Short mmCIF file of C-alpha atoms and ligand atoms in Angstrom, two decimals:
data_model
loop_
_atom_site.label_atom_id
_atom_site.label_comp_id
_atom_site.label_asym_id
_atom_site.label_seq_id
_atom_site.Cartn_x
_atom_site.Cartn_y
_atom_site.Cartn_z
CA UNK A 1 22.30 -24.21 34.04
CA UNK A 2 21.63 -20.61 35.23
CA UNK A 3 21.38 -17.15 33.09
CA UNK A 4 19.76 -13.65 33.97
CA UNK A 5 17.12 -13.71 30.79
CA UNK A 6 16.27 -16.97 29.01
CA UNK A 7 15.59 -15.70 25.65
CA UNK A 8 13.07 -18.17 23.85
CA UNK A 9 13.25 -17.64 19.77
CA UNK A 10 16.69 -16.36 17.28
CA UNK A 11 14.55 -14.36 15.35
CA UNK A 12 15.43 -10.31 15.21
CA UNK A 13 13.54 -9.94 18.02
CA UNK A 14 15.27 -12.98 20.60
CA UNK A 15 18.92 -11.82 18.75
CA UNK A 16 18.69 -8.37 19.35
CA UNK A 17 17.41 -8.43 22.16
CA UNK A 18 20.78 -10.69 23.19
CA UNK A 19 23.07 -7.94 21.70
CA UNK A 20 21.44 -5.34 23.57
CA UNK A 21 21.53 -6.68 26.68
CA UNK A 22 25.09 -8.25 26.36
CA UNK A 23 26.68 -4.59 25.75
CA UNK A 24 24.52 -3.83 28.84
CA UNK A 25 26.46 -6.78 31.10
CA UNK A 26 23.62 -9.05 31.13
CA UNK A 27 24.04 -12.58 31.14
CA UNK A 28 21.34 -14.23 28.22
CA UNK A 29 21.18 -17.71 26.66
CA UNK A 30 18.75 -18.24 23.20
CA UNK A 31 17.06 -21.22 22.96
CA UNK A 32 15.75 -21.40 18.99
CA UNK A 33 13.75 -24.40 17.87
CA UNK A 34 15.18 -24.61 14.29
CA UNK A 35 18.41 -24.13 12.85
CA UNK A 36 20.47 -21.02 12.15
CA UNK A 37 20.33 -21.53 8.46
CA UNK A 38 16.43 -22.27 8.61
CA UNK A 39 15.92 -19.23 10.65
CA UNK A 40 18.36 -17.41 7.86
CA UNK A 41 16.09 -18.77 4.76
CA UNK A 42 13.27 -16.75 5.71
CA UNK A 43 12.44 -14.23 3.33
CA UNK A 44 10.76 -11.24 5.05
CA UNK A 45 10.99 -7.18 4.68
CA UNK A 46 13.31 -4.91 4.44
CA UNK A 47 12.62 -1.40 5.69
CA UNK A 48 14.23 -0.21 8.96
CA UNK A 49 13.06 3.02 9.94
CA UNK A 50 15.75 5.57 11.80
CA UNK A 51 15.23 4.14 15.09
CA UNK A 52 15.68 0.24 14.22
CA UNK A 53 18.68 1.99 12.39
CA UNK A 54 19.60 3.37 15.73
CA UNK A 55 19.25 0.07 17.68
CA UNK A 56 21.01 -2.09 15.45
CA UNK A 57 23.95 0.67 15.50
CA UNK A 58 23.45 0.58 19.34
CA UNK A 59 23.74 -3.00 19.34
CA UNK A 60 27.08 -3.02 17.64
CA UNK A 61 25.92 -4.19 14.28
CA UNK A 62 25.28 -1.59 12.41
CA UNK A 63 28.81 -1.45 10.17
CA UNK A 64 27.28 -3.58 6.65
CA UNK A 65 24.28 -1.99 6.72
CA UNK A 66 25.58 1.19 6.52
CA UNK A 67 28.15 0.27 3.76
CA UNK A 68 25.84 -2.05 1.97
CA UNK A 69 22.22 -0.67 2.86
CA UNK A 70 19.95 1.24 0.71
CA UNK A 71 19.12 5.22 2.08
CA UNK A 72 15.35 6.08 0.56
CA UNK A 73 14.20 9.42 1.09
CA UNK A 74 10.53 8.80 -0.75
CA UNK A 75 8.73 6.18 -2.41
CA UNK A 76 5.89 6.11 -5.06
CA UNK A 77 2.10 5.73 -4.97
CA UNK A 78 0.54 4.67 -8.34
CA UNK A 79 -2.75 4.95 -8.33
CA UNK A 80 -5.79 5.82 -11.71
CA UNK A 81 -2.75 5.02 -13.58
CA UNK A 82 -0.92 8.16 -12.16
CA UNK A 83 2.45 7.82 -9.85
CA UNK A 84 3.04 10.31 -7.11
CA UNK A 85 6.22 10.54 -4.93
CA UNK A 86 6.20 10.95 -1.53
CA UNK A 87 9.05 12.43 -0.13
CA UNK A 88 9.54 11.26 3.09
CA UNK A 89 12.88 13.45 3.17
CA UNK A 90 11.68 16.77 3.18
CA UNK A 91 7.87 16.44 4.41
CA UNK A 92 9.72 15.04 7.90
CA UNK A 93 12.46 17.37 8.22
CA UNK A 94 15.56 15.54 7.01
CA UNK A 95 14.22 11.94 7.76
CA UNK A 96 14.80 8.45 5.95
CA UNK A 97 14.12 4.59 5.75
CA UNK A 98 16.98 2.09 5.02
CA UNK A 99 16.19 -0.69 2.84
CA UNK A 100 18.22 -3.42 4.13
CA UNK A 101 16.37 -7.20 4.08
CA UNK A 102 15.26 -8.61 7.52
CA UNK A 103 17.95 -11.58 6.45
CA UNK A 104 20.75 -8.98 6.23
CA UNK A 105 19.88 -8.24 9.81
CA UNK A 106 19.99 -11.57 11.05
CA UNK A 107 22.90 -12.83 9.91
CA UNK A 108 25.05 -9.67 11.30
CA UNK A 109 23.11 -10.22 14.79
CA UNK A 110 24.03 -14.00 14.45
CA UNK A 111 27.48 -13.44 13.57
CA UNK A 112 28.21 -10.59 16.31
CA UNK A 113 26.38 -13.37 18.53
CA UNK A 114 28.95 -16.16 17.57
CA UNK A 115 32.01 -13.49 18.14
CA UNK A 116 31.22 -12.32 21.49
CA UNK A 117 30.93 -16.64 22.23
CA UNK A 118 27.65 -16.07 23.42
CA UNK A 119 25.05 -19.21 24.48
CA UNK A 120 22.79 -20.57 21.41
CA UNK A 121 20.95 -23.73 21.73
CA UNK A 122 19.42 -24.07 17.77
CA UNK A 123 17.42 -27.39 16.88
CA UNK A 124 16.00 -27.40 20.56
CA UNK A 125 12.71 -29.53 21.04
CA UNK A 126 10.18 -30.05 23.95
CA UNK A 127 11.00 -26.15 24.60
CA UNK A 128 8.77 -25.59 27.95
CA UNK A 129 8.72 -22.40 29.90
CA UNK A 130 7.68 -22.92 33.64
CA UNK A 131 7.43 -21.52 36.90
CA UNK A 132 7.06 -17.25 35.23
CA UNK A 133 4.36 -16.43 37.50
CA UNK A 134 7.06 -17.19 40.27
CA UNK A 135 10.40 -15.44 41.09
CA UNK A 136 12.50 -18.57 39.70
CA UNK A 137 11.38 -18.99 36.38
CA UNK A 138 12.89 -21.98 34.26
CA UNK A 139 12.91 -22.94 30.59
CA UNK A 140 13.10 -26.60 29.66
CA UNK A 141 14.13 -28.05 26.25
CA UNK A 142 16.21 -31.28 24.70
CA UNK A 143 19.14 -30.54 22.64
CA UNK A 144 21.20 -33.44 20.94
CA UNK A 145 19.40 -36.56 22.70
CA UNK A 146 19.99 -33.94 26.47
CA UNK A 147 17.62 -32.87 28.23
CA UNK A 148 17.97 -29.33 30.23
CA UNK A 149 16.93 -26.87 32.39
CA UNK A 150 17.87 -23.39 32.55
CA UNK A 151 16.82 -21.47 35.49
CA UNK A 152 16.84 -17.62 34.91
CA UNK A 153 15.46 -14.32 36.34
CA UNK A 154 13.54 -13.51 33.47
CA UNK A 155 12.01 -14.64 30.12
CA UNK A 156 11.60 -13.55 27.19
CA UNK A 157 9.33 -14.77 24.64
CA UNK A 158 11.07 -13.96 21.21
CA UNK A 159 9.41 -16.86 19.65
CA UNK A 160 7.25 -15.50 16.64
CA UNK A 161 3.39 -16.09 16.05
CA UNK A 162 3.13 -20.13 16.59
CA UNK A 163 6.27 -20.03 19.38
CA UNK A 164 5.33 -21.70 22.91
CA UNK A 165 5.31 -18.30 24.91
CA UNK A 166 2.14 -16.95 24.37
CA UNK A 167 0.68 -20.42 24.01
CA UNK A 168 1.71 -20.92 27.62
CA UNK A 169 -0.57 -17.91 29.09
CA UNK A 170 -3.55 -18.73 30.91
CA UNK A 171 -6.37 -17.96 28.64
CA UNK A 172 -7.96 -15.66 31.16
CA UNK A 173 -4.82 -13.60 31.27
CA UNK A 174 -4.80 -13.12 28.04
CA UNK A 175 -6.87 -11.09 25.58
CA UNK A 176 -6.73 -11.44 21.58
CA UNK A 177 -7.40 -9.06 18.66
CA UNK A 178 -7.39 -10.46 15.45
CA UNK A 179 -8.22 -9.17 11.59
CA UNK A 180 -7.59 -11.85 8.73
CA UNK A 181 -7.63 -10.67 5.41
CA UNK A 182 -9.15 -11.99 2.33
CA UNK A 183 -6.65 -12.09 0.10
CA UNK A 184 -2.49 -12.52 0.22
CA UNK A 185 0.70 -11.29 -0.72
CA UNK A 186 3.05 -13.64 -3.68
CA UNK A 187 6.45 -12.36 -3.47
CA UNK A 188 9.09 -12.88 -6.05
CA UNK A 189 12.61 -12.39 -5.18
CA UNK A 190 15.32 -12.71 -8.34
CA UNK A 191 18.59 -11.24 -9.43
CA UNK A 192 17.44 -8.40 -11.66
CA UNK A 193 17.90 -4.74 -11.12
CA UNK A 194 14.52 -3.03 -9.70
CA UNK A 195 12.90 -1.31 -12.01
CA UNK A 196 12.55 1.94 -9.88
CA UNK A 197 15.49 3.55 -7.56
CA UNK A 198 12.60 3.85 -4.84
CA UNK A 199 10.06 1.49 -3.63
CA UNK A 200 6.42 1.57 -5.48
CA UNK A 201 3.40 1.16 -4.18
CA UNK A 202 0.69 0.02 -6.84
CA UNK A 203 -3.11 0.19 -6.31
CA UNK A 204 -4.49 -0.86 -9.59
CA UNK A 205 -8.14 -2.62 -10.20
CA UNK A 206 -6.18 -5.88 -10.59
CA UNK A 207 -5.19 -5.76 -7.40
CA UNK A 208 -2.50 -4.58 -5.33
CA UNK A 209 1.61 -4.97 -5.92
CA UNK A 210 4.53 -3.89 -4.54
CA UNK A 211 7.96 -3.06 -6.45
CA UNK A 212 10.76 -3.37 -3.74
CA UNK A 213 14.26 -4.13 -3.89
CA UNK A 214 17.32 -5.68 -1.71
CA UNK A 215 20.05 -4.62 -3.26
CA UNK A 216 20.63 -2.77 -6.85
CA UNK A 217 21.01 -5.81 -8.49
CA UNK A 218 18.58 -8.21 -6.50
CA UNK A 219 14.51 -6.80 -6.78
CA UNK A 220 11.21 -8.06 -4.46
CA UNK A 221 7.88 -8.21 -6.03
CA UNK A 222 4.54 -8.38 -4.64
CA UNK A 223 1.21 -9.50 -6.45
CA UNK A 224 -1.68 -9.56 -4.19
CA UNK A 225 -3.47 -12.75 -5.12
CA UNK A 226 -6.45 -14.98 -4.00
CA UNK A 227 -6.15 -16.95 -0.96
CA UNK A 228 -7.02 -19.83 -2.98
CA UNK A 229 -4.29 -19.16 -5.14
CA UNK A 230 -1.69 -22.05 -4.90
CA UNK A 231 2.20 -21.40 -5.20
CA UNK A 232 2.64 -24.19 -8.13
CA UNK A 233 0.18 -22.89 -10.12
CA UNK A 234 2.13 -19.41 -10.51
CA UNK A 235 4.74 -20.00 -13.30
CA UNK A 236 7.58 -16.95 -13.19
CA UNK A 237 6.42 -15.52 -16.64
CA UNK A 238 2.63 -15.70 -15.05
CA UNK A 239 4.23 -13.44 -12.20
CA UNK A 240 6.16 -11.15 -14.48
CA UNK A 241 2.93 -10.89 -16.66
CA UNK A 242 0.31 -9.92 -13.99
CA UNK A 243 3.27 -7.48 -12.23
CA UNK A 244 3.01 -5.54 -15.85
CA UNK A 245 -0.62 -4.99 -15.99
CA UNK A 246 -0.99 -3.31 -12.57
CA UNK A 247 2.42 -1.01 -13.42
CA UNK A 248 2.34 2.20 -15.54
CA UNK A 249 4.11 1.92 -18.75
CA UNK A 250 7.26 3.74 -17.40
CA UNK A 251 7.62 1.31 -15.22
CA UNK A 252 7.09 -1.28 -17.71
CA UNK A 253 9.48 -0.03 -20.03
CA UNK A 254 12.17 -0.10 -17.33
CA UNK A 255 10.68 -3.82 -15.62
CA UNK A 256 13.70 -6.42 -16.22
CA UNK A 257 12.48 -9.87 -15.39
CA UNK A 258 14.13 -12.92 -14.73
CA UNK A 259 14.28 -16.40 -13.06
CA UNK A 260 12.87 -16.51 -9.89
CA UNK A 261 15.41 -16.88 -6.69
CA UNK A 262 11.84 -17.40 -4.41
CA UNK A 263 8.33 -17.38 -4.72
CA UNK A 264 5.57 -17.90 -1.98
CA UNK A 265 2.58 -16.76 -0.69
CA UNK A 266 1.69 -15.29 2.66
CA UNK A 267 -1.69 -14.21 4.17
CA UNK A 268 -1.80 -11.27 5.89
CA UNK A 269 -3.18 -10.50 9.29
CA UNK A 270 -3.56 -7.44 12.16
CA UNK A 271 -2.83 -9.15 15.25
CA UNK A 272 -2.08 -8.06 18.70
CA UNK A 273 -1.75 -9.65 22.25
CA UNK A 274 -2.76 -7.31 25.43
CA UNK A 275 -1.08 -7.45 27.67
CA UNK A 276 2.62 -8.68 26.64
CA UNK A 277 4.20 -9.35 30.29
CA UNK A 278 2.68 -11.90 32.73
CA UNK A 279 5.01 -12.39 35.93
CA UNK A 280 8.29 -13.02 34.80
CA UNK A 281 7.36 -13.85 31.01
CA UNK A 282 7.73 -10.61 28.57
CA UNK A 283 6.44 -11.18 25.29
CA UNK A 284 8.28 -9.12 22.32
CA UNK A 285 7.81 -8.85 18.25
CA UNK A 286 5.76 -11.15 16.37
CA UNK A 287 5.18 -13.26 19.49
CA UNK A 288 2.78 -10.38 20.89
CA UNK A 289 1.80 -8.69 17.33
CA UNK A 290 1.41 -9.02 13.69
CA UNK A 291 0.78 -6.47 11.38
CA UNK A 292 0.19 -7.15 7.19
CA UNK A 293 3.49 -6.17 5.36
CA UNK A 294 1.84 -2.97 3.62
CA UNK A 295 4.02 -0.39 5.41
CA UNK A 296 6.86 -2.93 6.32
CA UNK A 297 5.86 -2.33 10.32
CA UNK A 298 6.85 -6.30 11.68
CA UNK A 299 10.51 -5.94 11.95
CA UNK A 300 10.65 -2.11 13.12
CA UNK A 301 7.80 -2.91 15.89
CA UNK A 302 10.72 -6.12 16.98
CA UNK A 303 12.75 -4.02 17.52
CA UNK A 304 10.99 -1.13 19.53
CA UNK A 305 9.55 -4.03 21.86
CA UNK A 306 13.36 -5.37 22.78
CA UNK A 307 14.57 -1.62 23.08
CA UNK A 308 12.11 -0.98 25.77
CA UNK A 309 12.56 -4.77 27.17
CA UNK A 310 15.90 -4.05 27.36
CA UNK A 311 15.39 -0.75 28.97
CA UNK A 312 13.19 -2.55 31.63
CA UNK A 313 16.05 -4.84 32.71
CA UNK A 314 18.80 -2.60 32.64
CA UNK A 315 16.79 -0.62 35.06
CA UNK A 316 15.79 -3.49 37.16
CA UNK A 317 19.90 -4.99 37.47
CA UNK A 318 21.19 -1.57 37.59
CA UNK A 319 19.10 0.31 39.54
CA UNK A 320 16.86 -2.49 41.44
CA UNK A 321 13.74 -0.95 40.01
CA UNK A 322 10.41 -2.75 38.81
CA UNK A 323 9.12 0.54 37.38
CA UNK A 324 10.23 -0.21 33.65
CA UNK A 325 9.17 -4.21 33.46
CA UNK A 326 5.74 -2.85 35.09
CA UNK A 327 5.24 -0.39 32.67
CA UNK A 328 6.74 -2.40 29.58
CA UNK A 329 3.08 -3.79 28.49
CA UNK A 330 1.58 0.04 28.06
CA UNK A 331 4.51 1.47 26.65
CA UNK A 332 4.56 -1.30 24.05
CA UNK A 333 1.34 -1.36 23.05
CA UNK A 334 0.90 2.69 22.75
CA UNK A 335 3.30 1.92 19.58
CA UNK A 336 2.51 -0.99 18.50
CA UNK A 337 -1.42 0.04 18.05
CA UNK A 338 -0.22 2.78 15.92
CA UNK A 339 1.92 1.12 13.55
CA UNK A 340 -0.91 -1.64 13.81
CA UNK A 341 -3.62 1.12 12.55
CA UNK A 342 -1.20 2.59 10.20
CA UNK A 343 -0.64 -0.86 8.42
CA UNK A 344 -4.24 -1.74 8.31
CA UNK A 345 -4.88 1.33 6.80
CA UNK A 346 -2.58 1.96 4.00
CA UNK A 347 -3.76 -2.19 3.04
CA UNK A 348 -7.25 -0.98 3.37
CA UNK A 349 -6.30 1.63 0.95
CA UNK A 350 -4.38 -0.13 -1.51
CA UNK A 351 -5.99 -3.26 -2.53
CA UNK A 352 -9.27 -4.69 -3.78
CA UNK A 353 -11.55 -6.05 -1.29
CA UNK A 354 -13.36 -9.05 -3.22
CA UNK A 355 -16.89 -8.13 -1.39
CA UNK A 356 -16.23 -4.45 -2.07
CA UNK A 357 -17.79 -2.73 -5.30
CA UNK A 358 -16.75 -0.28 -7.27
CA UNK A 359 -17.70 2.74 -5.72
CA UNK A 360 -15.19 1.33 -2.73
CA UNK A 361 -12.25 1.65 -5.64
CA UNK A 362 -13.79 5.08 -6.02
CA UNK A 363 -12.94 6.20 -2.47
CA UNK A 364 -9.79 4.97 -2.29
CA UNK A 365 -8.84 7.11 -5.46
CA UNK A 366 -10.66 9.97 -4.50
CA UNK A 367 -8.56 9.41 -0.45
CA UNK A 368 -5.54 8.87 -2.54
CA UNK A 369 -5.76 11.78 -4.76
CA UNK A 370 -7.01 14.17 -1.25
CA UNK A 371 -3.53 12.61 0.38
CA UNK A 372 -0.86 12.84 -2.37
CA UNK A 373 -2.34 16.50 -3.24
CA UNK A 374 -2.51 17.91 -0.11
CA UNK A 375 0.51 18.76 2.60
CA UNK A 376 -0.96 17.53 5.71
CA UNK A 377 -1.58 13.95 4.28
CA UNK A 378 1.27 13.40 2.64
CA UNK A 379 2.67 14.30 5.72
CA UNK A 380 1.06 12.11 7.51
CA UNK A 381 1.72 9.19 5.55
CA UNK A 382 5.62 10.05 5.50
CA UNK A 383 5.73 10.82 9.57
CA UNK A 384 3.95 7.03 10.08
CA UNK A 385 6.52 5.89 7.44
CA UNK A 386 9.52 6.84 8.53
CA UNK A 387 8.36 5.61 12.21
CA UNK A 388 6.81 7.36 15.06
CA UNK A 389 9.63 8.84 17.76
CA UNK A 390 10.36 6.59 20.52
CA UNK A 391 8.70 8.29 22.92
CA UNK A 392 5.40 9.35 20.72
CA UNK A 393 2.64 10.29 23.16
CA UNK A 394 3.92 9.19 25.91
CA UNK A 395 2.30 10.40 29.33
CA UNK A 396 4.13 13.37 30.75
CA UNK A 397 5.84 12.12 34.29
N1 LIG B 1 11.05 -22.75 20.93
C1 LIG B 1 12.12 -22.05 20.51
N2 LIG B 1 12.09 -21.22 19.44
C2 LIG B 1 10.93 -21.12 18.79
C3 LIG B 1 9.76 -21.81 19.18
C4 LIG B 1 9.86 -22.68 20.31
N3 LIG B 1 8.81 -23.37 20.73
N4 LIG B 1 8.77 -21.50 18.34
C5 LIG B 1 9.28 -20.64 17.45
N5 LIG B 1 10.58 -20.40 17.70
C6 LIG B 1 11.51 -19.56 16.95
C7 LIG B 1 11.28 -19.61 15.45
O1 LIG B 1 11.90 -20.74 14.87
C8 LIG B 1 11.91 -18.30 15.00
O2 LIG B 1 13.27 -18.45 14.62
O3 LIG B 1 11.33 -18.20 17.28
C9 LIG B 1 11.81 -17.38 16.22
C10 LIG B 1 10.84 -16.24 15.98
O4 LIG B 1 11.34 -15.42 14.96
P1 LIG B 1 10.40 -14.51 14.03
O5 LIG B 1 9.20 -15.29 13.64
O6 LIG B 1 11.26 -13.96 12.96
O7 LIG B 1 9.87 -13.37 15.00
P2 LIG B 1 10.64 -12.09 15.58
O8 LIG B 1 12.04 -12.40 15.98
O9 LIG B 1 9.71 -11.48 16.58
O10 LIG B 1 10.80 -11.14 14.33
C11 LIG B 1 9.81 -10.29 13.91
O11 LIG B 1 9.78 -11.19 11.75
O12 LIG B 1 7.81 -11.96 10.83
C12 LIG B 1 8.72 -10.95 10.82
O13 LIG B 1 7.52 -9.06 10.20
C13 LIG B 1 8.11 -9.72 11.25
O14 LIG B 1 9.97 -8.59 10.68
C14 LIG B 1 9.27 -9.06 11.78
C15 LIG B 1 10.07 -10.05 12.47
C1 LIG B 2 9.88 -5.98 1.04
O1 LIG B 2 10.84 -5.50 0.45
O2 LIG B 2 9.80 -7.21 1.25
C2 LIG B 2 8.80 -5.08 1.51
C3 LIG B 2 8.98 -3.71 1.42
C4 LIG B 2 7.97 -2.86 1.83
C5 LIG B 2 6.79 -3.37 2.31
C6 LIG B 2 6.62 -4.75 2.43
C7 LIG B 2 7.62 -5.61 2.02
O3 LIG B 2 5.81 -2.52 2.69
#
């Protein structure tokens, strides 16, 4: 079996990345480990800033999220009891985020996927990758009882944080920078409307949480919570009762709770891989990079990293040049270590650190009240928001 780009991973990243490069006449084939539905029952973010807007529209995809998608122009900081508004809107010039969840995404790429007829092997195991430090790179994988090998020009290492990509780099090729935080993030997903039209972000000396929505009848909660904390042990009225005593009462007068749809706990991390190409093997999303949720960075970073993949190869088929694929790595990275600082920040900011004291609670208010109060950092927050241009800082040619 023979394709131009073996794409290892259907995650956003390995499925847009297919879309892209299929309106761009390039041959791809997905190889995903699980199956579709597993890969669908993930419950992750969803912000898309204007140019993962742009992308998916690009990619042919874009028609539900525009009719069913949420357009936020600000958000709120509540902080010393007090909530501020940022508005994103006017502090950028006219910009917005669309709150649309990472499974929304999916399932549209999926389905365009399945309509075009395009290759998908799902529930493959023994998924190698071989030969990328070579010209004739090859992928090798069992699916249904077969074994196979797919030779291919290029690969593409979709596969998320534990995929077999980046576990198949030399060490010495390979340097890793990694921050794991000591606490995590118990979401709550359920059928209720959210209690505020925009998303709120809550620093109180409980700890931090997170009012965010899907829909306007489906809401996302956060509660950050001990590491030690164990999913069982958090009943849905425990949730709904620690959610109201980090709120402000306006919120709590408009909170409607209900039964839980899902409820887990994820640790948050700052991770990133340098460099993210090695021969023939590119490295894209949360296979080269993981930033913590605060700031809802993971899925908009996926999708810069395939856009400039995709880039790369267009310009290598179309006009036989290596410049893009050599330069991929850099021009990755320039983003992806802003969006990594701006998401370690803004968690750095917003929750209690359990070796901190209190005078750390008292800088964050006093950084918080200096930001909200004063144009040039509310500006900054809302231009990081919204998403940094494609071409931020890049060299001049
Ligand atoms: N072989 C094939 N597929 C694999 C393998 C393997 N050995 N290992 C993992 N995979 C698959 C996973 O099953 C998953 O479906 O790769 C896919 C990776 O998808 P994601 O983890 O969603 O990563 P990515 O597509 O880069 O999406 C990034 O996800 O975690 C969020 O915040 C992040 O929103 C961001 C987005
Ligand atoms: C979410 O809705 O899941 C979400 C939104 C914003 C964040 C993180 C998560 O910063």
């Amino acid at each position: 079996m023979r394709t131009q780009v073996a794409i290892i991973g259907a995650g956003p990243s390995g499925l847009l990345l297919s879309q892209l490069l299929h309106k761009a006449g390039i041959d791809a084939v997905i190889v995903e480990r699980v199956s579709g539905a597993h890969v669908l029952s993930r419950i992750r973010a969803g912000v898309l800033e204007q140019v993962a807007i742009d992308l998916l529209d690009e990619a042919g995809v874009g028609a539900r999220m525009h009719r069913e998608g949420l357009v936020h122009g600000g958000f709120g900081m509540l902080y010393a009891g007090r909530r501020h508004r940022i508005d994103m809107n006017t502090l950028t010039g006219g910009k917005n985020v669309m709150v649309y969840g990472q499974t929304e995404v999916t399932h549209d790429l999926m389905d365009a996927r399945t309509a075009a007829g395009l290759p998908t092997y799902y529930e493959a195991s023994d998924v190698q990758v071989l030969d990328f430090d070579t010209q004739r790179p090859r992928v090798s994988f069992t699916h249904a009882g077969q074994s196979y090998e797919l030779q291919c020009d290029f690969i593409a290492g979709c596969d998320g944080f534990h995929g077999v990509c980046r576990a198949s780099v030399p060490r010495q090729s390979i340097e890793e920078f990694e921050k794991v935080y000591p606490f995590g993030w118990l979401g709550l997903l359920s059928d209720t409307p959210p209690v505020h039209d925009e998303l709120i972000y809550v620093n109180s000396p409980r700890g931090f949480a997170l009012c965010s929505q899907r829909s306007k009848t489906r809401s996302r909660y956060y509660l950050q919570v001990p590491l030690t904390d164990r999913i069982e042990d958090w009943t849905d009225a425990a949730f709904w009762q620690e959610l109201r005593l980090r709120l402000d009462e306006e919120a709590n007068a408009k909170l409607i709770t209900g039964p839980s749809i899902e409820k887990s706990i994820a640790p948050l991390r700052s991770f990133v891989t340098e460099p993210m190409r090695f021969g023939r093997l590119f490295l894209a999303g949360d296979a080269a990079h993981i930033v913590p949720p605060t700031g809802a960075k993971g899925l908009n970073l996926a999708a810069t990293d395939v856009k400039y993949l995709c880039n790369a190869l267009v310009d290598y088929y179309q006009a036989h040049s290596e410049a893009g694929i050599d330069g991929y790595s850099a021009r990755c990275l320039r983003r992806i270590w802003k969006a990594e600082r701006f998401s370690w920040w803004m968690t750095s900011l917003m929750h209690r650190f359990p070796d901190d004291g209190p005078i750390t609670s008292r800088f964050q208010e006093a950084e918080l009240d200096y930001l909200l109060n004063s144009h040039a950092g509310s500006l900054s927050i809302a231009e990081n928001y919204v998403g940094l241009p494609l071409d931020f800082a890049e060299p001049a040619q």
